[in-house]
mmCIF file of C-alpha atoms in Angstrom:
data_model
loop_
_atom_site.group_PDB
_atom_site.id
_atom_site.type_symbol
_atom_site.label_atom_id
_atom_site.label_comp_id
_atom_site.label_asym_id
_atom_site.label_seq_id
_atom_site.Cartn_x
_atom_site.Cartn_y
_atom_site.Cartn_z
ATOM 1 C CA MET Q 1 0.000 0.000 0.000
ATOM 2 C CA LYS Q 2 1.567 3.260 -1.124
ATOM 3 C CA THR Q 3 1.086 5.773 1.690
ATOM 4 C CA VAL Q 4 1.742 9.505 1.791
ATOM 5 C CA VAL Q 5 1.723 11.374 5.093
ATOM 6 C CA MET Q 6 0.970 15.079 4.807
ATOM 7 C CA ILE Q 7 2.094 17.420 7.583
ATOM 8 C CA SER Q 8 0.596 20.895 7.479
ATOM 9 C CA ALA Q 9 1.908 23.552 9.875
ATOM 10 C CA ASN Q 10 5.543 24.602 10.192
ATOM 11 C CA ALA Q 11 5.500 23.783 13.917
ATOM 12 C CA GLU Q 12 4.258 20.275 13.147
ATOM 13 C CA TRP Q 13 7.001 19.718 10.558
ATOM 14 C CA ARG Q 14 9.633 20.928 13.038
ATOM 15 C CA SER Q 15 8.334 18.320 15.470
ATOM 16 C CA VAL Q 16 8.605 15.586 12.845
ATOM 17 C CA LYS Q 17 12.253 16.447 12.242
ATOM 18 C CA LYS Q 18 12.907 16.323 15.993
ATOM 19 C CA ILE Q 19 11.253 12.906 16.269
ATOM 20 C CA PHE Q 20 13.180 11.515 13.278
ATOM 21 C CA PRO Q 21 16.548 13.311 13.263
ATOM 22 C CA ALA Q 22 17.915 10.933 10.618
ATOM 23 C CA LEU Q 23 15.432 12.135 8.002
ATOM 24 C CA VAL Q 24 17.004 13.437 4.805
ATOM 25 C CA PRO Q 25 14.652 16.195 3.659
ATOM 26 C CA GLN Q 26 14.434 17.059 -0.022
ATOM 27 C CA HIS Q 27 12.991 20.170 -1.618
ATOM 28 C CA GLY Q 28 9.429 19.654 -2.831
ATOM 29 C CA ALA Q 29 6.800 21.650 -4.699
ATOM 30 C CA TYR Q 30 5.175 22.988 -1.511
ATOM 31 C CA GLY Q 31 7.674 22.205 1.227
ATOM 32 C CA GLU Q 32 10.192 19.568 2.200
ATOM 33 C CA THR Q 33 9.645 15.876 1.554
ATOM 34 C CA ALA Q 34 11.323 12.828 3.056
ATOM 35 C CA GLU Q 35 11.230 9.045 2.990
ATOM 36 C CA LEU Q 36 10.546 7.252 6.275
ATOM 37 C CA ASN Q 37 10.430 3.572 7.148
ATOM 38 C CA LEU Q 38 8.208 3.366 10.206
ATOM 39 C CA LYS Q 39 8.138 -0.122 11.713
ATOM 40 C CA GLY Q 40 8.176 -1.727 8.275
ATOM 41 C CA PHE Q 41 5.901 0.767 6.530
ATOM 42 C CA ASN Q 42 7.540 2.795 3.782
ATOM 43 C CA LEU Q 43 6.073 6.283 3.937
ATOM 44 C CA LYS Q 44 6.628 9.442 1.945
ATOM 45 C CA LEU Q 45 6.301 12.541 4.079
ATOM 46 C CA PHE Q 46 5.181 15.864 2.625
ATOM 47 C CA HIS Q 47 5.313 19.177 4.446
ATOM 48 C CA SER Q 48 2.367 20.775 2.680
ATOM 49 C CA GLY Q 49 2.245 24.115 4.518
ATOM 50 C CA TRP Q 50 -0.345 25.924 6.612
ATOM 51 C CA GLY Q 51 -3.698 27.265 5.511
ATOM 52 C CA LYS Q 52 -6.282 26.365 2.900
ATOM 53 C CA VAL Q 53 -4.414 27.501 -0.220
ATOM 54 C CA ALA Q 54 -1.277 25.443 0.403
ATOM 55 C CA SER Q 55 -3.338 22.493 1.626
ATOM 56 C CA ALA Q 56 -5.565 22.346 -1.438
ATOM 57 C CA GLY Q 57 -2.641 22.726 -3.834
ATOM 58 C CA ALA Q 58 -0.479 20.180 -2.062
ATOM 59 C CA MET Q 59 -3.289 17.625 -1.860
ATOM 60 C CA GLN Q 60 -3.911 17.829 -5.605
ATOM 61 C CA TYR Q 61 -0.171 17.648 -6.255
ATOM 62 C CA VAL Q 62 0.200 14.519 -4.117
ATOM 63 C CA ILE Q 63 -2.760 12.835 -5.804
ATOM 64 C CA ASP Q 64 -1.544 13.656 -9.308
ATOM 65 C CA HIS Q 65 2.166 12.965 -8.863
ATOM 66 C CA GLU Q 66 2.286 10.232 -6.198
ATOM 67 C CA GLN Q 67 -0.991 8.402 -6.907
ATOM 68 C CA PRO Q 68 -1.053 6.964 -3.370
ATOM 69 C CA ASP Q 69 -3.394 4.279 -2.109
ATOM 70 C CA LEU Q 70 -3.755 6.200 1.140
ATOM 71 C CA ILE Q 71 -3.145 9.775 2.256
ATOM 72 C CA VAL Q 72 -2.744 10.471 5.968
ATOM 73 C CA ASN Q 73 -2.808 13.922 7.524
ATOM 74 C CA LEU Q 74 -1.323 14.107 11.016
ATOM 75 C CA GLY Q 75 -1.371 17.326 13.001
ATOM 76 C CA THR Q 76 -2.757 19.460 15.777
ATOM 77 C CA CYS Q 77 -6.044 21.219 16.416
ATOM 78 C CA GLY Q 78 -7.522 23.583 18.951
ATOM 79 C CA GLY Q 79 -10.180 21.894 21.047
ATOM 80 C CA PHE Q 80 -13.350 23.498 22.371
ATOM 81 C CA GLU Q 81 -13.132 23.547 26.160
ATOM 82 C CA GLY Q 82 -15.901 21.523 27.763
ATOM 83 C CA VAL Q 83 -16.370 19.392 24.648
ATOM 84 C CA ILE Q 84 -12.965 17.733 24.283
ATOM 85 C CA ASP Q 85 -9.778 17.460 26.349
ATOM 86 C CA GLN Q 86 -6.215 18.515 25.634
ATOM 87 C CA GLY Q 87 -4.295 15.496 24.355
ATOM 88 C CA ASP Q 88 -7.335 13.770 22.827
ATOM 89 C CA VAL Q 89 -6.892 12.443 19.285
ATOM 90 C CA VAL Q 90 -9.635 13.355 16.839
ATOM 91 C CA LEU Q 91 -10.525 10.957 14.051
ATOM 92 C CA VAL Q 92 -11.979 13.455 11.618
ATOM 93 C CA GLU Q 93 -15.253 12.319 10.060
ATOM 94 C CA LYS Q 94 -16.498 15.659 8.764
ATOM 95 C CA THR Q 95 -15.103 19.105 8.035
ATOM 96 C CA PHE Q 96 -16.482 22.499 7.155
ATOM 97 C CA ILE Q 97 -14.935 25.866 6.306
ATOM 98 C CA TYR Q 98 -16.395 28.786 8.216
ATOM 99 C CA ASP Q 99 -14.492 31.857 7.023
ATOM 100 C CA ILE Q 100 -16.305 32.169 3.691
ATOM 101 C CA VAL Q 101 -18.641 35.176 3.840
ATOM 102 C CA GLU Q 102 -21.283 35.486 1.113
ATOM 103 C CA LEU Q 103 -23.234 38.766 1.136
ATOM 104 C CA MET Q 104 -24.919 38.617 -2.262
ATOM 105 C CA GLY Q 105 -26.849 35.413 -2.619
ATOM 106 C CA ASP Q 106 -26.065 31.785 -1.918
ATOM 107 C CA PRO Q 107 -26.905 30.884 1.691
ATOM 108 C CA ASP Q 108 -25.496 27.359 1.275
ATOM 109 C CA VAL Q 109 -21.900 28.322 0.515
ATOM 110 C CA MET Q 110 -20.660 26.726 3.758
ATOM 111 C CA GLU Q 111 -22.396 23.500 2.855
ATOM 112 C CA TYR Q 112 -20.686 23.505 -0.561
ATOM 113 C CA TYR Q 113 -17.260 23.242 1.074
ATOM 114 C CA ALA Q 114 -18.332 20.798 3.790
ATOM 115 C CA SER Q 115 -16.961 17.275 3.478
ATOM 116 C CA ALA Q 116 -17.795 13.887 4.956
ATOM 117 C CA LEU Q 117 -15.041 11.279 4.820
ATOM 118 C CA ASP Q 118 -15.720 7.641 4.008
ATOM 119 C CA LEU Q 119 -13.881 5.731 6.733
ATOM 120 C CA SER Q 120 -15.490 2.333 6.170
ATOM 121 C CA TRP Q 121 -12.075 0.875 5.349
ATOM 122 C CA LEU Q 122 -10.718 1.484 8.860
ATOM 123 C CA PRO Q 123 -10.335 -1.463 11.254
ATOM 124 C CA ASP Q 124 -13.135 -2.291 13.666
ATOM 125 C CA PRO Q 125 -12.435 -1.897 16.506
ATOM 126 C CA LEU Q 126 -10.106 1.046 16.049
ATOM 127 C CA PRO Q 127 -6.544 0.486 17.293
ATOM 128 C CA TYR Q 128 -6.639 3.432 19.737
ATOM 129 C CA PRO Q 129 -9.264 5.480 21.555
ATOM 130 C CA THR Q 130 -10.221 8.526 19.517
ATOM 131 C CA ARG Q 131 -12.872 11.190 19.405
ATOM 132 C CA ARG Q 132 -14.776 10.814 16.165
ATOM 133 C CA GLY Q 133 -16.031 14.201 15.139
ATOM 134 C CA THR Q 134 -16.221 17.319 13.007
ATOM 135 C CA LEU Q 135 -13.456 19.897 12.588
ATOM 136 C CA ALA Q 136 -14.063 23.521 11.656
ATOM 137 C CA SER Q 137 -11.426 25.079 9.381
ATOM 138 C CA ALA Q 138 -10.501 28.668 8.575
ATOM 139 C CA ASP Q 139 -7.422 30.692 7.734
ATOM 140 C CA SER Q 140 -7.411 31.957 11.288
ATOM 141 C CA ASP Q 141 -6.753 30.833 14.799
ATOM 142 C CA LEU Q 142 -9.981 30.173 16.647
ATOM 143 C CA GLN Q 143 -11.653 33.348 17.842
ATOM 144 C CA PRO Q 144 -13.230 32.985 21.312
ATOM 145 C CA ALA Q 145 -16.308 34.919 20.170
ATOM 146 C CA GLN Q 146 -16.988 32.246 17.537
ATOM 147 C CA ILE Q 147 -16.729 29.167 19.742
ATOM 148 C CA SER Q 148 -20.420 28.944 20.659
ATOM 149 C CA TYR Q 149 -21.383 29.285 16.995
ATOM 150 C CA LEU Q 150 -18.966 26.579 15.888
ATOM 151 C CA LYS Q 151 -20.196 24.254 18.623
ATOM 152 C CA SER Q 152 -23.753 24.805 17.398
ATOM 153 C CA LEU Q 153 -22.651 23.538 13.977
ATOM 154 C CA GLY Q 154 -21.384 20.306 15.531
ATOM 155 C CA ALA Q 155 -17.645 20.984 15.602
ATOM 156 C CA ILE Q 156 -15.540 19.795 18.521
ATOM 157 C CA ALA Q 157 -12.271 21.468 17.455
ATOM 158 C CA GLY Q 158 -10.802 23.725 14.809
ATOM 159 C CA ASP Q 159 -7.751 24.038 12.588
ATOM 160 C CA TRP Q 160 -6.493 25.733 9.430
ATOM 161 C CA GLU Q 161 -6.225 22.918 6.888
ATOM 162 C CA THR Q 162 -8.505 19.896 7.146
ATOM 163 C CA GLY Q 163 -11.470 21.506 5.401
ATOM 164 C CA ALA Q 164 -9.404 22.045 2.252
ATOM 165 C CA LEU Q 165 -7.621 18.689 2.467
ATOM 166 C CA ALA Q 166 -10.879 16.759 2.802
ATOM 167 C CA TRP Q 167 -12.652 18.696 0.052
ATOM 168 C CA VAL Q 168 -9.922 18.095 -2.540
ATOM 169 C CA ALA Q 169 -9.511 14.449 -1.518
ATOM 170 C CA ASN Q 170 -13.256 13.862 -1.945
ATOM 171 C CA LYS Q 171 -13.227 15.539 -5.371
ATOM 172 C CA ASN Q 172 -10.596 12.977 -6.412
ATOM 173 C CA ALA Q 173 -12.164 10.004 -4.604
ATOM 174 C CA ALA Q 174 -8.901 9.666 -2.696
ATOM 175 C CA ARG Q 175 -8.723 7.685 0.533
ATOM 176 C CA LEU Q 176 -7.865 10.104 3.360
ATOM 177 C CA LEU Q 177 -7.254 9.509 7.061
ATOM 178 C CA ILE Q 178 -7.061 12.626 9.242
ATOM 179 C CA LEU Q 179 -5.832 12.272 12.821
ATOM 180 C CA ARG Q 180 -5.460 15.499 14.787
ATOM 181 C CA GLY Q 181 -4.311 15.771 18.385
ATOM 182 C CA VAL Q 182 -5.717 18.538 20.593
ATOM 183 C CA SER Q 183 -2.714 20.721 21.398
ATOM 184 C CA ASP Q 184 -4.614 23.446 23.258
ATOM 185 C CA LEU Q 185 -8.085 24.453 24.380
ATOM 186 C CA VAL Q 186 -10.104 27.522 23.496
ATOM 187 C CA ASN Q 187 -13.221 28.771 25.258
ATOM 188 C CA GLU Q 188 -15.579 31.708 24.775
ATOM 189 C CA LYS Q 189 -13.101 34.046 26.490
ATOM 190 C CA ALA Q 190 -9.565 32.973 25.637
ATOM 191 C CA GLY Q 191 -7.204 30.374 24.233
ATOM 192 C CA GLU Q 192 -4.631 28.808 26.539
ATOM 193 C CA ALA Q 193 -1.840 28.887 23.943
ATOM 194 C CA TYR Q 194 -2.503 32.376 22.592
ATOM 195 C CA ASP Q 195 0.542 34.615 23.091
ATOM 196 C CA ASN Q 196 2.380 31.522 24.323
ATOM 197 C CA LEU Q 197 4.211 30.055 21.339
ATOM 198 C CA PRO Q 198 6.604 27.923 23.473
ATOM 199 C CA LEU Q 199 3.584 26.137 24.990
ATOM 200 C CA PHE Q 200 2.148 25.465 21.546
ATOM 201 C CA GLN Q 201 5.441 24.047 20.249
ATOM 202 C CA GLU Q 202 5.842 21.854 23.343
ATOM 203 C CA ARG Q 203 2.316 20.514 22.953
ATOM 204 C CA THR Q 204 2.841 20.058 19.212
ATOM 205 C CA ASP Q 205 5.929 17.945 19.906
ATOM 206 C CA GLU Q 206 3.852 15.762 22.232
ATOM 207 C CA VAL Q 207 0.965 15.415 19.773
ATOM 208 C CA MET Q 208 3.160 14.524 16.814
ATOM 209 C CA GLN Q 209 5.096 11.959 18.860
ATOM 210 C CA THR Q 210 1.843 10.286 19.879
ATOM 211 C CA LEU Q 211 0.452 10.254 16.335
ATOM 212 C CA PHE Q 212 3.583 8.733 14.829
ATOM 213 C CA ASP Q 213 3.817 6.185 17.637
ATOM 214 C CA GLN Q 214 0.268 5.087 16.855
ATOM 215 C CA LEU Q 215 0.385 5.299 13.057
ATOM 216 C CA PRO Q 216 1.769 1.779 12.354
ATOM 217 C CA ASP Q 217 -1.152 0.192 14.179
ATOM 218 C CA TRP Q 218 -3.615 2.270 12.159
ATOM 219 C CA LEU Q 219 -1.894 1.197 8.932
ATOM 220 C CA GLN Q 220 -1.708 -2.440 9.973
ATOM 221 C CA GLY Q 221 -5.468 -2.771 10.274
ATOM 222 C CA ILE Q 222 -6.571 -0.898 7.159
ATOM 223 C CA LYS Q 223 -8.770 -2.882 4.781
ATOM 224 C CA ILE Q 224 -7.223 -2.602 1.334
#
């Protein structure tokens, strides 16, 4: 099974290079790439970059040029306090993009960019406890004033990239697994990592270590 692992944010890619110091990064179309043998699984890693534009472009590039059997996105997300806990791993089932503002007509523009992922090929039971759920995406850190609204739409956490990754993957009928660890919590008043970049990087290191430790067991059970 040819597997590509896409890593979005710069902080997440820095963590990957800390975890695997022997990686030999190469220059790629969107960021660095590297080959990794992880407990017998030969993986190609792509640093795709942060935000929707880089994510959409990199996903289409990977599909066209690598033609993988499976694409995995590993990364972080901001969890909604009271709904999910820091350190939880989210198995993303649905995504939507909430920073599209239409003032002239179509009220269903958010629905157009919403995506549901077919995960019927995953093992049952799952190899690790996860929170199945919906992620809200925007080119913005989560704004406390928006948390109640995003909760009302069914989201349990937010990030910058998964909405675009899922949408492009679905357009190509590509098999996509998104696992995001909750690095920090946000409530209706504040975010615990805001103005605290060292905390975010420390938590990102922890999340990425956990996700890569668990990844072989996810791959082992996948129904081809």
